[in-house]
PDB file of C-alpha atoms in Angstrom:
ATOM      1  CA  ILE A   1      23.165  12.453  -2.397  1.00 48.00           C
ATOM      2  CA  ALA A   2      19.980  12.984  -0.402  1.00 52.00           C
ATOM      3  CA  LEU A   3      19.783   9.241   0.279  1.00 52.00           C
ATOM      4  CA  ILE A   4      23.355   9.177   1.601  1.00 56.00           C
ATOM      5  CA  PHE A   5      22.651  12.207   3.796  1.00 53.00           C
ATOM      6  CA  ALA A   6      19.417  10.665   5.114  1.00 55.00           C
ATOM      7  CA  SER A   7      21.124   7.374   5.896  1.00 56.00           C
ATOM      8  CA  ALA A   8      23.941   9.181   7.710  1.00 57.00           C
ATOM      9  CA  LEU A   9      21.376  10.983   9.879  1.00 55.00           C
ATOM     10  CA  ALA A  10      19.599   7.711  10.614  1.00 56.00           C
ATOM     11  CA  TYR A  11      22.665   6.133  12.215  1.00 54.00           C
ATOM     12  CA  GLU A  12      22.689   6.042  15.984  1.00 54.00           C
ATOM     13  CA  GLU A  13      25.944   5.664  17.856  1.00 52.00           C
ATOM     14  CA  GLU A  14      25.960   2.617  20.110  1.00 55.00           C
ATOM     15  CA  GLU A  15      27.712   2.409  23.481  1.00 60.00           C
ATOM     16  CA  ASP A  16      30.382   0.131  22.034  1.00 58.00           C
ATOM     17  CA  GLY A  17      31.371   2.799  19.501  1.00 60.00           C
ATOM     18  CA  GLY A  18      29.544   1.102  16.615  1.00 59.00           C
ATOM     19  CA  TYR A  19      26.571   2.364  14.667  1.00 68.00           C
ATOM     20  CA  CYS A  20      23.117   0.936  14.189  1.00 81.00           C
ATOM     21  CA  LEU A  21      20.516   1.878  11.616  1.00 84.00           C
ATOM     22  CA  SER A  22      16.898   1.970  12.711  1.00 85.00           C
ATOM     23  CA  HIS A  23      14.471  -0.513  11.118  1.00 81.00           C
ATOM     24  CA  GLU A  24      12.683   2.352   9.396  1.00 81.00           C
ATOM     25  CA  ALA A  25      15.889   3.754   7.883  1.00 86.00           C
ATOM     26  CA  THR A  26      17.070   0.324   6.774  1.00 86.00           C
ATOM     27  CA  GLY A  27      13.719  -0.387   5.147  1.00 82.00           C
ATOM     28  CA  ALA A  28      13.654   2.972   3.375  1.00 83.00           C
ATOM     29  CA  ILE A  29      17.150   2.467   1.993  1.00 87.00           C
ATOM     30  CA  CYS A  30      16.498  -1.109   0.875  1.00 87.00           C
ATOM     31  CA  LEU A  31      13.172  -0.302  -0.775  1.00 86.00           C
ATOM     32  CA  GLN A  32      14.285   2.919  -2.484  1.00 87.00           C
ATOM     33  CA  GLY A  33      13.448   2.770  -6.189  1.00 88.00           C
ATOM     34  CA  SER A  34      11.653  -0.595  -6.005  1.00 88.00           C
ATOM     35  CA  THR A  35       8.006  -1.382  -6.637  1.00 87.00           C
ATOM     36  CA  LEU A  36       7.759  -2.539  -3.009  1.00 88.00           C
ATOM     37  CA  ALA A  37       8.279   1.038  -1.840  1.00 85.00           C
ATOM     38  CA  ASP A  38       4.771   1.783  -3.130  1.00 86.00           C
ATOM     39  CA  LYS A  39       3.147  -1.583  -2.444  1.00 90.00           C
ATOM     40  CA  LEU A  40       4.138  -2.172   1.198  1.00 88.00           C
ATOM     41  CA  PRO A  41       2.436   0.863   2.775  1.00 88.00           C
ATOM     42  CA  GLN A  42      -0.771   0.011   0.910  1.00 91.00           C
ATOM     43  CA  ALA A  43      -0.492  -3.648   1.956  1.00 92.00           C
ATOM     44  CA  PHE A  44       0.088  -2.737   5.606  1.00 91.00           C
ATOM     45  CA  TYR A  45      -2.926  -0.429   5.544  1.00 92.00           C
ATOM     46  CA  ALA A  46      -5.094  -3.099   3.922  1.00 92.00           C
ATOM     47  CA  CYS A  47      -3.991  -5.771   6.397  1.00 93.00           C
ATOM     48  CA  PHE A  48      -3.504  -3.867   9.656  1.00 91.00           C
ATOM     49  CA  SER A  49      -5.719  -0.781   9.725  1.00 85.00           C
ATOM     50  CA  ASP A  50      -8.357  -0.940  12.455  1.00 75.00           C
ATOM     51  CA  SER A  51     -11.227  -1.069   9.965  1.00 66.00           C
ATOM     52  CA  ASN A  52      -9.637  -4.085   8.238  1.00 61.00           C
ATOM     53  CA  ARG A  53      -8.573  -6.090  11.331  1.00 61.00           C
ATOM     54  CA  ARG A  54     -11.918  -7.699  12.076  1.00 51.00           C
ATOM     55  CA  GLY A  55     -11.780 -11.408  11.460  1.00 51.00           C
ATOM     56  CA  LYS A  56      -8.060 -11.468  10.652  1.00 48.00           C
ATOM     57  CA  GLY A  57      -5.257 -13.244  12.537  1.00 48.00           C
ATOM     58  CA  GLY A  58      -3.725 -10.906  15.042  1.00 48.00           C
ATOM     59  CA  LYS A  59      -2.724 -13.821  17.243  1.00 46.00           C
ATOM     60  CA  ARG A  60       1.035 -13.562  16.728  1.00 44.00           C
ATOM     61  CA  GLY A  61       3.403 -13.700  19.648  1.00 43.00           C
ATOM     62  CA  LYS A  62       1.294 -15.748  22.029  1.00 44.00           C
ATOM     63  CA  GLY A  63       3.908 -18.488  22.245  1.00 46.00           C
ATOM     64  CA  GLY A  64       3.295 -22.129  22.955  1.00 48.00           C
ATOM     65  CA  LYS A  65       0.555 -23.691  24.990  1.00 50.00           C
ATOM     66  CA  LYS A  66       0.859 -23.630  28.747  1.00 47.00           C
ATOM     67  CA  GLY A  67       1.689 -26.741  30.640  1.00 47.00           C
ATOM     68  CA  GLY A  68       5.302 -27.425  29.764  1.00 50.00           C
ATOM     69  CA  LYS A  69       5.924 -31.012  28.770  1.00 54.00           C
ATOM     70  CA  GLN A  70       2.376 -32.172  29.391  1.00 56.00           C
ATOM     71  CA  GLY A  71       1.113 -33.658  26.169  1.00 59.00           C
ATOM     72  CA  ALA A  72       4.556 -33.429  24.538  1.00 65.00           C
ATOM     73  CA  ASP A  73       4.217 -37.021  23.327  1.00 72.00           C
ATOM     74  CA  LYS A  74       0.805 -36.310  21.798  1.00 84.00           C
ATOM     75  CA  CYS A  75       0.746 -36.409  18.013  1.00 91.00           C
ATOM     76  CA  HIS A  76      -1.176 -33.413  16.684  1.00 92.00           C
ATOM     77  CA  SER A  77      -3.784 -33.961  13.998  1.00 93.00           C
ATOM     78  CA  PHE A  78      -3.436 -32.471  10.537  1.00 94.00           C
ATOM     79  CA  ASP A  79      -6.347 -30.131  11.286  1.00 94.00           C
ATOM     80  CA  ASP A  80      -4.658 -28.919  14.508  1.00 93.00           C
ATOM     81  CA  ILE A  81      -1.430 -28.203  12.628  1.00 93.00           C
ATOM     82  CA  MET A  82      -3.212 -26.411   9.789  1.00 91.00           C
ATOM     83  CA  GLN A  83      -5.193 -24.306  12.274  1.00 93.00           C
ATOM     84  CA  TRP A  84      -1.952 -23.308  14.030  1.00 93.00           C
ATOM     85  CA  VAL A  85      -0.287 -22.402  10.705  1.00 90.00           C
ATOM     86  CA  GLU A  86      -3.289 -20.326   9.666  1.00 88.00           C
ATOM     87  CA  GLU A  87      -3.383 -18.448  12.987  1.00 90.00           C
ATOM     88  CA  GLU A  88       0.378 -17.930  13.124  1.00 92.00           C
ATOM     89  CA  PHE A  89       0.865 -16.726   9.544  1.00 90.00           C
ATOM     90  CA  THR A  90      -2.402 -14.957   8.680  1.00 90.00           C
ATOM     91  CA  ASP A  91      -0.833 -11.500   8.880  1.00 92.00           C
ATOM     92  CA  ASP A  92       2.164 -12.529   6.760  1.00 91.00           C
ATOM     93  CA  GLY A  93      -0.130 -14.121   4.195  1.00 90.00           C
ATOM     94  CA  CYS A  94      -2.241 -10.995   3.976  1.00 92.00           C
ATOM     95  CA  VAL A  95       0.780  -8.817   3.203  1.00 92.00           C
ATOM     96  CA  LEU A  96       2.175 -11.308   0.664  1.00 92.00           C
ATOM     97  CA  LYS A  97      -1.200 -11.439  -1.106  1.00 92.00           C
ATOM     98  CA  GLN A  98      -1.508  -7.642  -1.128  1.00 93.00           C
ATOM     99  CA  ILE A  99       1.910  -7.152  -2.747  1.00 93.00           C
ATOM    100  CA  GLY A 100       1.194  -9.876  -5.300  1.00 91.00           C
ATOM    101  CA  TRP A 101       3.722 -12.455  -4.110  1.00 90.00           C
ATOM    102  CA  MET A 102       1.070 -15.010  -3.123  1.00 88.00           C
ATOM    103  CA  ASP A 103      -2.358 -15.828  -4.533  1.00 84.00           C
ATOM    104  CA  ALA A 104      -5.343 -17.711  -3.122  1.00 79.00           C
ATOM    105  CA  GLU A 105      -3.583 -20.980  -3.974  1.00 79.00           C
ATOM    106  CA  GLY A 106      -0.588 -20.018  -1.823  1.00 68.00           C
TER     107      GLY A 106
END
């Protein structure tokens, strides 16, 4: 009953007359009673707290390289691609490792 009440309070009425749940409320409802409810906060702290950020990714959201179509025909090397993947998904990998869904092998 408390979960239903909490989810009802979390709804926000939209201008179009519909309702939208916040990300936090949706996450809380979806994780309720699962092992992830305990693991995710610990994983986020381990991966994103200021004392643990040194030397980790943090390069998300930078977008593509500047210059438009210049170099669009260039074939990227394997090392370039792997470097991009590592930079782009370091944060995700950290969380997946912390919750036990991924090991050092991937």
